[in-house]
Structure formats: structure tokens, C-alpha cells
Coordinates of C-alpha atoms in Angstrom, one line a residue:
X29 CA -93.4 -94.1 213.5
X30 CA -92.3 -96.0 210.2
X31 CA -90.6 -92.6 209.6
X32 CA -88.9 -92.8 212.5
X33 CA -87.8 -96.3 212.3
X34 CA -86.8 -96.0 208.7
X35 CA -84.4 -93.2 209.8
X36 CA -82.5 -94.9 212.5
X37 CA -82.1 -98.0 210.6
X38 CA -80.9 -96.5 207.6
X39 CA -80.1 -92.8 208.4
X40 CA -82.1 -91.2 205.8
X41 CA -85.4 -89.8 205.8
X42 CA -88.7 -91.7 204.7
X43 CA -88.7 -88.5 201.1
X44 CA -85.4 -89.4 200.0
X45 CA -86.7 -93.4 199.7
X46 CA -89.8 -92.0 198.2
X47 CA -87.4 -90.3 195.7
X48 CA -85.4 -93.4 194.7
X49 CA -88.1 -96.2 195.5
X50 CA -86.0 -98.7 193.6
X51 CA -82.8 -98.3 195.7
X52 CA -81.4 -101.4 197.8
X53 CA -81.6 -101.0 201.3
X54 CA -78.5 -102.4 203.1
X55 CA -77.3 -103.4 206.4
X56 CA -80.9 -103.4 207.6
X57 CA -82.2 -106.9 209.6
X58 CA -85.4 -107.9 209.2
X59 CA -87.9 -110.9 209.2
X60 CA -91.1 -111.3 208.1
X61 CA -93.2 -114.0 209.5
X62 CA -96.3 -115.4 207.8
X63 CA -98.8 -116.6 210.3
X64 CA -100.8 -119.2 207.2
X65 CA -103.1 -118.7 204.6
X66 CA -105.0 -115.2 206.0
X67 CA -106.3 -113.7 202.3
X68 CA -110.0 -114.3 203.0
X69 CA -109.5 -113.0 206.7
X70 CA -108.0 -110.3 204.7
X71 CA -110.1 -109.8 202.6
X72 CA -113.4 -109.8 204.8
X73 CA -111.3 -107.0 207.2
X74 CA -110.8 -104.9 204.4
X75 CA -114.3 -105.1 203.1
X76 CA -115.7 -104.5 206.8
X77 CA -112.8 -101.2 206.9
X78 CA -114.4 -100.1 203.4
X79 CA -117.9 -100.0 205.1
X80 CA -117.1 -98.3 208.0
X81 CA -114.9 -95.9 205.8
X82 CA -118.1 -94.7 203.9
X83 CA -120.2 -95.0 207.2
X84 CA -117.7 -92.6 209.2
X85 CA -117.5 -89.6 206.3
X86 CA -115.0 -91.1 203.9
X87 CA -117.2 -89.1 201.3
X88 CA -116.7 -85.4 202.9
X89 CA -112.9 -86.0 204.1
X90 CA -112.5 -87.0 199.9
X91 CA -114.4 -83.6 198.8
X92 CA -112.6 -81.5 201.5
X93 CA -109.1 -83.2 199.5
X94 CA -111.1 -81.9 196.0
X95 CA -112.2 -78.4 197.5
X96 CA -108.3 -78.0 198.7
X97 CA -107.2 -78.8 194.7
X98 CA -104.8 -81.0 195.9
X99 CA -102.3 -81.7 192.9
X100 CA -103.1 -85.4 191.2
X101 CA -99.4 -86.2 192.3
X102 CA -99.4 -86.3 195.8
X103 CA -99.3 -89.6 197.6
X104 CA -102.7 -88.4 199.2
X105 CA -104.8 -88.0 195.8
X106 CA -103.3 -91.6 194.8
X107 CA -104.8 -93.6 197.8
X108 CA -106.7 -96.2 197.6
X109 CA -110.5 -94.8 197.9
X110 CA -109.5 -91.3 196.9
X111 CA -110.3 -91.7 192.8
X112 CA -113.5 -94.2 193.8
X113 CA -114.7 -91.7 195.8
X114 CA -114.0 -89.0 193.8
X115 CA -115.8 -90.9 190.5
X116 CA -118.8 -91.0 192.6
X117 CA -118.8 -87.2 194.3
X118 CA -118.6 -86.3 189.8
X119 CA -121.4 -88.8 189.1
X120 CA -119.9 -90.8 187.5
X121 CA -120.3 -94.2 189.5
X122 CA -122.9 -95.4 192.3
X123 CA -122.8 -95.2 195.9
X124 CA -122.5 -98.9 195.2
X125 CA -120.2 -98.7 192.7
X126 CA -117.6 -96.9 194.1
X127 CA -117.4 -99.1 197.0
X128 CA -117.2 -102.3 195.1
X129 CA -114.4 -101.2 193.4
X130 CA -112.6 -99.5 196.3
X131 CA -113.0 -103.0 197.8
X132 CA -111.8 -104.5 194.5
X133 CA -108.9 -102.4 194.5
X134 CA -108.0 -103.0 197.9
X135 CA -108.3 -107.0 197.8
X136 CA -105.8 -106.3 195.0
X137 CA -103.4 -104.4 196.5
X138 CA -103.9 -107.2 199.2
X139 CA -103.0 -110.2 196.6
X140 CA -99.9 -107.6 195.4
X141 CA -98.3 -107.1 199.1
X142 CA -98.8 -111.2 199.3
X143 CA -96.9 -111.7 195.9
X144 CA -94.1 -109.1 197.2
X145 CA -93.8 -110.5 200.2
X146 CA -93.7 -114.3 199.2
X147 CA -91.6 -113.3 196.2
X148 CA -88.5 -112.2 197.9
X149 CA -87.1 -115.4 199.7
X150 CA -87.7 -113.1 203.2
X151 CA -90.3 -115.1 204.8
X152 CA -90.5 -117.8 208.0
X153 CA -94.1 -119.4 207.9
X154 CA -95.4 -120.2 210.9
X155 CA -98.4 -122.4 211.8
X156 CA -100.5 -119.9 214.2
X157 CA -103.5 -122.3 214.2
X158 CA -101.5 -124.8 216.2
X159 CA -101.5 -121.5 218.9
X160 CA -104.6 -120.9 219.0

């Protein structure tokens, strides 16, 4: 779908921005809309998502990925949960280790999408509590 959408607004295919990831998208309208301060809900889905990753065979979908000798490059192999995962399958981390730091990794990506996004002057905030 975000394929899709990415090639009707702009006419080019989702590889060719993966190509030139720093090129300036024109002539495309868009708003984003912040609904408040959501990190800790955030944060608390994302832990929950971890869990139920691990719970739902996150550990034999990474060694199928190893067993296929996937190349390091490819989007797939750079995921979050994919190295974690893969430290743990070698012995080299915990069970418990490599979910904390899959869930540390992901509340930072979390904090880095909120810095992006508040960053470039694109946002409307909205006071969603006063909805609900």
C-alpha cells in the first residue's frame, strides 16, 4: 500500500527512493497531526509487540532468515529484532537479553521518528484528550 501510494503521488517506485533516500520530495501534500504527548503509550505498545513477537516464533522466522544466508544488506537482515535475535540464536546474549535490547532499540527508533517528525516544521498538534 505505501508502495502504491508513494507511486501515484510522486510517480516513481518505492526502490528508486530507497536508492536516493536523501532526495526532496516535491509537489506532494501532506499533514501530520500529533494527537499529544503518546511516548510512554508508545512505548508500553512496543514493549507488549516485542513480547508477543518472541511468544508467536520471532525466534524460528529469524533462523529461517539465517538458514536462507540472506546478505547482511538487505532491508530484511537490518530490522529491528533481526541482529537481537540473531546474537541470541549464536549465544551470544540471553533470552532476556536479546529482548531488552530489541525493546531498547525500538523505544529508540520511537524517540528518533518523534525528533524527525517534530523537527521538520510539518506538524498540527491536536489535543485528542479533550475527545475522548
Amino acid at each position: 500500500m505505501r508502495s502504491y501510494s508513494l507511486l501515484l503521488q510522486t510517480g516513481k517506485v518505492l526502490e528508486e527512493w530507497q536508492f536516493n533516500p536523501n532526495k526532496k520530495i516535491d509537489n506532494v501534500n501532506y499533514r501530520v497531526i500529533l494527537t499529544g504527548n503518546l511516548r510512554e503509550k508508545l512505548y508500553e505498545s512496543a514493549e507488549q509487540r516485542v513480547d508477543n513477537m518472541f511468544h508467536d516464533g520471532a525466534v524460528d522466522e529469524v533462523q529461517s532468515l539465517i538458514e536462507k544466508n540472506y546478505s547482511a544488506e538487505l532491508s530484511i537482515m537490518k530490522a529491528i529484532g533481526v541482529r537481537e535475535i540473531t546474537n541470541f540464536i549464536d549465544g551470544k546474549v540471553s533470552l532476556d537479553e536479546a529482548k531488552s535490547i530489541m525493546k531498547k532499540n525500538t523505544r529508540n527508533y520511537i524517540k528518533r521518528q518523534d525528533t524527525w517528525i517534530k523537527g521538520n516544521n510539518i506538524t498540527q498538534n491536536v489535543d485528542i484528550k479533550k475527545y475522548l
